[in-house]
Short mmCIF file of C-alpha atoms and ligand atoms in Angstrom, two decimals:
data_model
loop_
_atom_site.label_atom_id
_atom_site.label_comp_id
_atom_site.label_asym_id
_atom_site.label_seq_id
_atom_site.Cartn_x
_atom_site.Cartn_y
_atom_site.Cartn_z
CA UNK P 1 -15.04 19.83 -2.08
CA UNK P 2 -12.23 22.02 -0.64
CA UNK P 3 -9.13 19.57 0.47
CA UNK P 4 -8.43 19.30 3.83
CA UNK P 5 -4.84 17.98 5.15
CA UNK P 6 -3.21 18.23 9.17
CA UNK P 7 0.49 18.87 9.41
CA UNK P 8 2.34 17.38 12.65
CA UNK P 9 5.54 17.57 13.95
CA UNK P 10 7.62 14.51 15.22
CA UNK P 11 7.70 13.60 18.42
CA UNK P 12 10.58 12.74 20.05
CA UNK P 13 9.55 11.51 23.66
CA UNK P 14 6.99 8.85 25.05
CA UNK P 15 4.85 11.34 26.13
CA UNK P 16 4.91 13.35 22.75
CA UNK P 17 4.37 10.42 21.25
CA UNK P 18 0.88 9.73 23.33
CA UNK P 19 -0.08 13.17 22.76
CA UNK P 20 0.56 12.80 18.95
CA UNK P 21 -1.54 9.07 19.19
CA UNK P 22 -4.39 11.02 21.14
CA UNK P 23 -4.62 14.27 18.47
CA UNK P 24 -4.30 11.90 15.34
CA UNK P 25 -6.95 9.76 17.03
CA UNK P 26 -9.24 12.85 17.73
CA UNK P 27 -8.70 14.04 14.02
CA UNK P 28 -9.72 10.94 12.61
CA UNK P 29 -13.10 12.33 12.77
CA UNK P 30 -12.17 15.32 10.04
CA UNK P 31 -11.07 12.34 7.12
CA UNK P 32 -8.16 14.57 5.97
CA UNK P 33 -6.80 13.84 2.62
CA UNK P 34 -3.69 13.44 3.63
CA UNK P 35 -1.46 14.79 6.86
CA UNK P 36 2.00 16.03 6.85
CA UNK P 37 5.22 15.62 8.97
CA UNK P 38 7.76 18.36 9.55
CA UNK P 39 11.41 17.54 9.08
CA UNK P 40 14.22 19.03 11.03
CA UNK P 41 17.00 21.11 8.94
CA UNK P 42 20.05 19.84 8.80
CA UNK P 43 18.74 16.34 9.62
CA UNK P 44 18.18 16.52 12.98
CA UNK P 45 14.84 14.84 13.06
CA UNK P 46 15.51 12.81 9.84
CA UNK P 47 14.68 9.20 11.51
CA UNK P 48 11.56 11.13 13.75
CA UNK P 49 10.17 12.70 10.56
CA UNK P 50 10.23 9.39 8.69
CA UNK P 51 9.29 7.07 12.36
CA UNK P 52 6.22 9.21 13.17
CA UNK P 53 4.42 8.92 8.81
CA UNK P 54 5.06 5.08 9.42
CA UNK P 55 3.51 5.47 12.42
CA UNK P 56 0.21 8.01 11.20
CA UNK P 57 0.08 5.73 7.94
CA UNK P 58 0.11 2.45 10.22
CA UNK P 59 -1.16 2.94 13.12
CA UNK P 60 -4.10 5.73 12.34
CA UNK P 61 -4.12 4.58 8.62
CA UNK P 62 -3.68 8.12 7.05
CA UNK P 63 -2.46 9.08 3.29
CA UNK P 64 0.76 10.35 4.74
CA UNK P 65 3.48 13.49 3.37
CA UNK P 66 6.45 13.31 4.65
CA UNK P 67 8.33 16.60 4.50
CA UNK P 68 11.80 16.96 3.05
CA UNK P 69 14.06 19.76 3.51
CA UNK P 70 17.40 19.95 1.86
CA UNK P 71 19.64 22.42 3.75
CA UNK P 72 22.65 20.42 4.61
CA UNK P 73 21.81 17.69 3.56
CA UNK P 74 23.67 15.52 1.03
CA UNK P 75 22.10 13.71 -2.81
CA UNK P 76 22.56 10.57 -1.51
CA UNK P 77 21.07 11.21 1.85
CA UNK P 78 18.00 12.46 -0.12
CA UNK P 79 17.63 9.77 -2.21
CA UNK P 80 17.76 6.81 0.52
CA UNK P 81 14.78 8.99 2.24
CA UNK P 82 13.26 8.67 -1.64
CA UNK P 83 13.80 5.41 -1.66
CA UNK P 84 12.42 4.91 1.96
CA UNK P 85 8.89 6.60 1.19
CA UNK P 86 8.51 5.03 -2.48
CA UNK P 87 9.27 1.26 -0.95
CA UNK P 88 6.69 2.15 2.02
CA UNK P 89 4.26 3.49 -0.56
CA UNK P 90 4.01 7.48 0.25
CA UNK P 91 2.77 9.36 -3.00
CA UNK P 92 3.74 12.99 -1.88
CA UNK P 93 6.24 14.88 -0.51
CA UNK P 94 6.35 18.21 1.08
CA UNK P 95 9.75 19.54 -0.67
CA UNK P 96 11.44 22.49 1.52
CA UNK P 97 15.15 24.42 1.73
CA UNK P 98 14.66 24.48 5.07
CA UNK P 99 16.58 26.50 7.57
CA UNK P 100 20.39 26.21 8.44
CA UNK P 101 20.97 25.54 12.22
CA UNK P 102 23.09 27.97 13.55
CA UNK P 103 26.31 26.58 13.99
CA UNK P 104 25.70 24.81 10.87
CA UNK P 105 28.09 26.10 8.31
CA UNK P 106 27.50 23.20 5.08
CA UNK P 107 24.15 24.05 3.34
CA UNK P 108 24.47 20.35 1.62
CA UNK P 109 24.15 19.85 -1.92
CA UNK P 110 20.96 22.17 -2.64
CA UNK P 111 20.83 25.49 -2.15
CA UNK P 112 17.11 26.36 -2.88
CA UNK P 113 14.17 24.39 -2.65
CA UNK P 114 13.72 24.69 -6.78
CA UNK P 115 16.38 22.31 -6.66
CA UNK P 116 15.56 19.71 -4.87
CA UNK P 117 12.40 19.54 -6.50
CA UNK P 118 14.17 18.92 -9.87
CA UNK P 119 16.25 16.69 -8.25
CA UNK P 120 13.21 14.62 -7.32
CA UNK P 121 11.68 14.88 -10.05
CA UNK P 122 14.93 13.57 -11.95
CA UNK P 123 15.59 10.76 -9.07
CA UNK P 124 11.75 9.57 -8.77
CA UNK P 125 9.98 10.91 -12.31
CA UNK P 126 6.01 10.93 -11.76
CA UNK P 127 5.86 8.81 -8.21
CA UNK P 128 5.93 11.90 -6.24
CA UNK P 129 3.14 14.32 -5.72
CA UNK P 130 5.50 17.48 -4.81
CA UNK P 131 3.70 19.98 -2.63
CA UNK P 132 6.28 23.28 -2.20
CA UNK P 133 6.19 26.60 0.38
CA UNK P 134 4.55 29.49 -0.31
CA UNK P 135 4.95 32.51 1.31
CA UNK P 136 1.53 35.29 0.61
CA UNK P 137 3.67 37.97 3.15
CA UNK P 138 6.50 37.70 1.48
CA UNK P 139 9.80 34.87 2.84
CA UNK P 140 11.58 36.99 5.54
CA UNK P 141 15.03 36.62 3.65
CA UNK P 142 13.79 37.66 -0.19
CA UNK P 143 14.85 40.47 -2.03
CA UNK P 144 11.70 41.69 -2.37
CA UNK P 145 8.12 40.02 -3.26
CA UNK P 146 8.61 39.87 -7.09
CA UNK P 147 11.87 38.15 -6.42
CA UNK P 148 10.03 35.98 -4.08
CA UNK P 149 7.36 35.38 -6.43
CA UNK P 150 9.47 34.32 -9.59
CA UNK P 151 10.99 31.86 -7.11
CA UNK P 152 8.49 30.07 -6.31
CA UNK P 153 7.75 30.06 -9.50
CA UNK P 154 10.98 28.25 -10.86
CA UNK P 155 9.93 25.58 -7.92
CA UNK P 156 6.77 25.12 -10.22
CA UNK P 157 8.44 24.97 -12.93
CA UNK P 158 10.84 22.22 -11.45
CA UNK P 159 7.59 19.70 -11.10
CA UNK P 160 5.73 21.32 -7.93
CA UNK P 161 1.83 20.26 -8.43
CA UNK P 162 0.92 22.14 -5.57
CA UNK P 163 2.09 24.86 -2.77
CA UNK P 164 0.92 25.27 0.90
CA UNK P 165 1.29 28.54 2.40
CA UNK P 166 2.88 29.90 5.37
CA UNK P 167 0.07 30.69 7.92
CA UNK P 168 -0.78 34.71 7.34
CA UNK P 169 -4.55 36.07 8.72
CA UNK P 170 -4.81 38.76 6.63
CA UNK P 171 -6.88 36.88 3.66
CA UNK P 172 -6.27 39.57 1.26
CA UNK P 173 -1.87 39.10 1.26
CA UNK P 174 -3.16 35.59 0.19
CA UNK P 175 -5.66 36.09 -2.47
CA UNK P 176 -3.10 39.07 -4.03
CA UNK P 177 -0.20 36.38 -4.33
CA UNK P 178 -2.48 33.89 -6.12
CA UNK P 179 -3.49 36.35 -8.38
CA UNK P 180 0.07 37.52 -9.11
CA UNK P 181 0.86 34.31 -9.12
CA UNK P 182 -1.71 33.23 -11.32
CA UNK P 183 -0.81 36.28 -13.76
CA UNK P 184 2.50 34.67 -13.91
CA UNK P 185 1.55 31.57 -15.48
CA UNK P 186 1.45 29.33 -12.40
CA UNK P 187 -1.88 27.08 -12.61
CA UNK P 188 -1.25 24.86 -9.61
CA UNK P 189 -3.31 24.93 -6.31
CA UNK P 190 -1.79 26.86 -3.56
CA UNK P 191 -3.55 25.73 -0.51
CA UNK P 192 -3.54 28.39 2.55
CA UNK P 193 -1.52 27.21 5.63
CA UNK P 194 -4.22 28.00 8.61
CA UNK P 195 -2.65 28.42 12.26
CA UNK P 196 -5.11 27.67 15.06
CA UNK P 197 -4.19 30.42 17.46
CA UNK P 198 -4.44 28.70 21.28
CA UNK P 199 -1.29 29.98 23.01
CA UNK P 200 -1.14 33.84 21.96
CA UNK P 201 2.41 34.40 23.19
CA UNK P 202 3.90 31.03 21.65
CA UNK P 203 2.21 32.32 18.48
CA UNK P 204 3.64 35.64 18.79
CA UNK P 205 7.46 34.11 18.68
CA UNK P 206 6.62 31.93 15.88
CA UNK P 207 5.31 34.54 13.61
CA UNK P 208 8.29 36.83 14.53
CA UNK P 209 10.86 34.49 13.20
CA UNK P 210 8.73 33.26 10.18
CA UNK P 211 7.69 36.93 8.83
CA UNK P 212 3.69 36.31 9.81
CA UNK P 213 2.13 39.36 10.52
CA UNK P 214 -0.56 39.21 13.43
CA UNK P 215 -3.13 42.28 12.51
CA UNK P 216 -2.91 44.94 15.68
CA UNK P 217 -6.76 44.66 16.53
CA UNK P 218 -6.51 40.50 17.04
CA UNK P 219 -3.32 41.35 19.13
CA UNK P 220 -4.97 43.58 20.92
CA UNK P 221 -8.55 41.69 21.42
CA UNK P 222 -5.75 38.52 22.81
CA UNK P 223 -4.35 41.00 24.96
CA UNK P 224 -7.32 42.52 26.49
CA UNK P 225 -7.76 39.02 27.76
CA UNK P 226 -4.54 38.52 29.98
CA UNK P 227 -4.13 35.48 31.60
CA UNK P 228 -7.68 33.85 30.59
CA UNK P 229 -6.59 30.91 28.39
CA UNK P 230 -10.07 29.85 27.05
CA UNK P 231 -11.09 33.41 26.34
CA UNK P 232 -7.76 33.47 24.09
CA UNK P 233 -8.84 29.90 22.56
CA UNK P 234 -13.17 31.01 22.05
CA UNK P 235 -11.19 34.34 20.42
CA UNK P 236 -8.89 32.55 18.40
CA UNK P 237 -11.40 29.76 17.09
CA UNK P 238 -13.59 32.83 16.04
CA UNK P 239 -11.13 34.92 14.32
CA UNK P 240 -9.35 31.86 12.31
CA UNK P 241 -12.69 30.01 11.32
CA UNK P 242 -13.88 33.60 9.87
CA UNK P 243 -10.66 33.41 8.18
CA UNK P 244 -11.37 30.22 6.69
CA UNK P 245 -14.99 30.81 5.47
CA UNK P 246 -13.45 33.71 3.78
CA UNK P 247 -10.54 31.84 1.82
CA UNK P 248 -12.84 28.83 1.11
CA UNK P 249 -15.52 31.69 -0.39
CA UNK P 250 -13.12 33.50 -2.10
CA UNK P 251 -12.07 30.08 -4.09
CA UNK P 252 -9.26 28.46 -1.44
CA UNK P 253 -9.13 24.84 -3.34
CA UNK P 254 -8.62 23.59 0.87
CA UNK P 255 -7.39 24.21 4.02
CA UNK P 256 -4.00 22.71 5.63
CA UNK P 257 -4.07 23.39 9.12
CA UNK P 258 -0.88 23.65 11.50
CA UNK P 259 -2.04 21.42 14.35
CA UNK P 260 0.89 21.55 16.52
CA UNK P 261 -0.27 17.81 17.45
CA UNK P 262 -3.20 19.19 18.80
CA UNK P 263 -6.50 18.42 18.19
CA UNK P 264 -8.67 20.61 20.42
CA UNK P 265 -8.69 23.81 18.44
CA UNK P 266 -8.54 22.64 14.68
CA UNK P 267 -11.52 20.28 15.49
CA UNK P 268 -13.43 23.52 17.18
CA UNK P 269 -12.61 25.87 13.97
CA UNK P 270 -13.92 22.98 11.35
CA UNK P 271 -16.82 22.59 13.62
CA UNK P 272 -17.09 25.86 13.29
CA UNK P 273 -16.74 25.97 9.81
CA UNK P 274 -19.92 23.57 9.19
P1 FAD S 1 13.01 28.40 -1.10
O1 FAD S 1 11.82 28.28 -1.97
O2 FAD S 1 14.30 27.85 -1.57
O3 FAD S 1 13.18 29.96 -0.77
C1 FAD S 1 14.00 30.41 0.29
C2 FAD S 1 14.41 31.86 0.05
O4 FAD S 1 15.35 31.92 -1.01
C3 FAD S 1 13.27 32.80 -0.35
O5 FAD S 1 13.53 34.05 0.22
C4 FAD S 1 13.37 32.85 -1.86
O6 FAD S 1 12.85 34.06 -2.40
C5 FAD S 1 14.88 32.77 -2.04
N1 FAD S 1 15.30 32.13 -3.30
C6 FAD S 1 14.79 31.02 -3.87
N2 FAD S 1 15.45 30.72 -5.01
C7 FAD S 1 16.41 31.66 -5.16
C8 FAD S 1 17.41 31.91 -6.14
N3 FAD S 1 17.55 31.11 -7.20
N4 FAD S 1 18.22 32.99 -5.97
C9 FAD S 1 18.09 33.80 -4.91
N5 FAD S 1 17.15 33.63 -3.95
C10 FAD S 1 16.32 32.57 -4.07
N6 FAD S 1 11.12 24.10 7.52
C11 FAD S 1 11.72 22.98 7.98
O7 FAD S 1 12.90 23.04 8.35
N7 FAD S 1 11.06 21.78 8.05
C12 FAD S 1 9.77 21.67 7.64
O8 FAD S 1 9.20 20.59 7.70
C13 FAD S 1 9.10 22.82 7.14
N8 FAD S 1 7.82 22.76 6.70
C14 FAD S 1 7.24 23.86 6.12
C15 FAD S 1 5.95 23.74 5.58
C16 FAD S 1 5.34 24.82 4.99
C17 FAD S 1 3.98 24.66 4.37
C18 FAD S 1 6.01 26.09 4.96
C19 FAD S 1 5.34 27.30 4.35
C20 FAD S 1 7.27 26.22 5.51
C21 FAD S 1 7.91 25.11 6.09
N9 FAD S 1 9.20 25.19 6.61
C22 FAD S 1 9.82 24.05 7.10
C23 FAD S 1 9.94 26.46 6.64
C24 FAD S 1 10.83 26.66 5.40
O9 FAD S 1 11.80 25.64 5.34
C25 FAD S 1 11.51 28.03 5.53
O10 FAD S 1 10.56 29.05 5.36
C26 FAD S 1 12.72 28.24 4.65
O11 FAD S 1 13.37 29.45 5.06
C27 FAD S 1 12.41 28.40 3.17
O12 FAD S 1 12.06 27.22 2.61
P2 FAD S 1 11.48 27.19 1.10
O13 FAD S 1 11.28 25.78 0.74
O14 FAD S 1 10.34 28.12 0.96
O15 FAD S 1 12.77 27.78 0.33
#
């Protein structure tokens, strides 16, 4: 059975916070094995991230991963959040470098993500199931995508058990990096990220700043349809659940899907998925 996990982001307003309570409650229906919460770099979200798990593990009883990201932020910062999610109970963590702010000039006490996993690893031994980033298009600042692969490497090496992609719809940049991967002696699962595409031109900035390449012919099938938001959404739904069926067939051990704390269009793709 392929693995199936939701990642959210925190809210940080009533009304996020009812739309988060309404897509968590709609999502209940999908029995993830576990959904994930982003955290802000340079702890700008640190009490959201850690607020909204408490409240998907409480409230909507979910196995819960908080995100960590280390960019500017201190050892003993980390390790009260450790402390925090081991008292409460959490079993995994998503462990990031995260982004610098600009403005920000202190990266913290890590600079790489490899690092903080070791740093786990030495601060919490075994407790921790230690998901990491991968990135099947390559990470928009890497040398190149050997460089890029050897480093995520030394993050499996530091105690990763498992790696979730950045979002990517061109299946093939996916199975060649677990294949290279692979070659390179990394065993662990590396899950693909899956972005539900329901707001083409919010999906267009993301993937420009993350290095996620949108193929020309779904660009322009989404542009051929304007203004017409559920033509966009019936498009989208098609294109990423063919995406899926093709991961999952070629030997995908799950699917973690990007919700945006939205339920609509994730629930439509694993509908139709079955
Ligand atoms: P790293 O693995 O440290 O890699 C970052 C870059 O440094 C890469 O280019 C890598 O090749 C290079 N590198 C690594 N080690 C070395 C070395 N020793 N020498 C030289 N270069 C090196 N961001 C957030 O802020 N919050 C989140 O919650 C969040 N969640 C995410 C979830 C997923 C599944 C993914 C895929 C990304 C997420 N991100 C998040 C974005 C992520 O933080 C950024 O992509 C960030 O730029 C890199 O993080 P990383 O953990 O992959 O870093």
């Amino acid at each position: 059975m392929p693995s199936i996990s939701l990642e959210f982001f925190p809210p940080k307003t009533d009304e996020q916070r009812a739309q988060l309570d309404r897509a968590a409650t709609a999502l209940q229906a999908v029995e993830p094995d576990y959904v994930s919460v982003t955290f802000g770099a340079g702890g700008s979200t640190l009490s959201y991230t850690a607020e909204t798990v408490q409240r998907l593990h409480q409230q909507h009883g979910f196995h819960v991963a908080p995100h960590l990201s280390c960019m500017g932020g201190s050892r003993a910062e980390i390790a009260a959040l450790l402390d925090e999610y081991r008292a409460a109970g959490y079993r995994r963590i998503v462990a990031l470098r995260g982004d610098l702010p600009s403005g920000m000039a202190t990266p913290g006490d890590f600079r790489y993500a490899a690092e903080l996993v070791r740093f786990i690893r030495e601060y919490s031994g075994d407790h921790f199931h230690i998901e990491v980033a991968a990135y099947p298009e390559v990470h928009p600042q890497a040398d190149d995508a050997l460089a890029d692969l050897r480093h995520f490497k030394s993050k499996v090496e530091a105690g990763a058990n498992g790696a979730i992609t950045q979002y990517f719809f061109n299946p093939d940049a996916y199975f060649r990096f677990v294949d290279d991967a692979q070659r390179l002696g990394v065993a662990v699962p590396i899950v693909p990220g899956i972005m539900p595409i329901s707001n083409f031109s919010q999906l267009k900035r993301f993937s420009d700043a993350c290095g996620a390449e949108i193929p020309r012919w779904i660009a322009k099938r989404m542009q051929a349809h304007g203004d017409d938001a559920a033509a966009i959404r019936e498009l989208g739904v098609e294109v990423v659940a063919q995406l899926c069926r093709r991961l999952l067939d070629g030997g995908a051990p799950g699917l973690h899907f990007y919700t945006l704390n939205r339920a609509r269009t994730t629930l439509a793709i694993l509908d139709r998925l079955h």
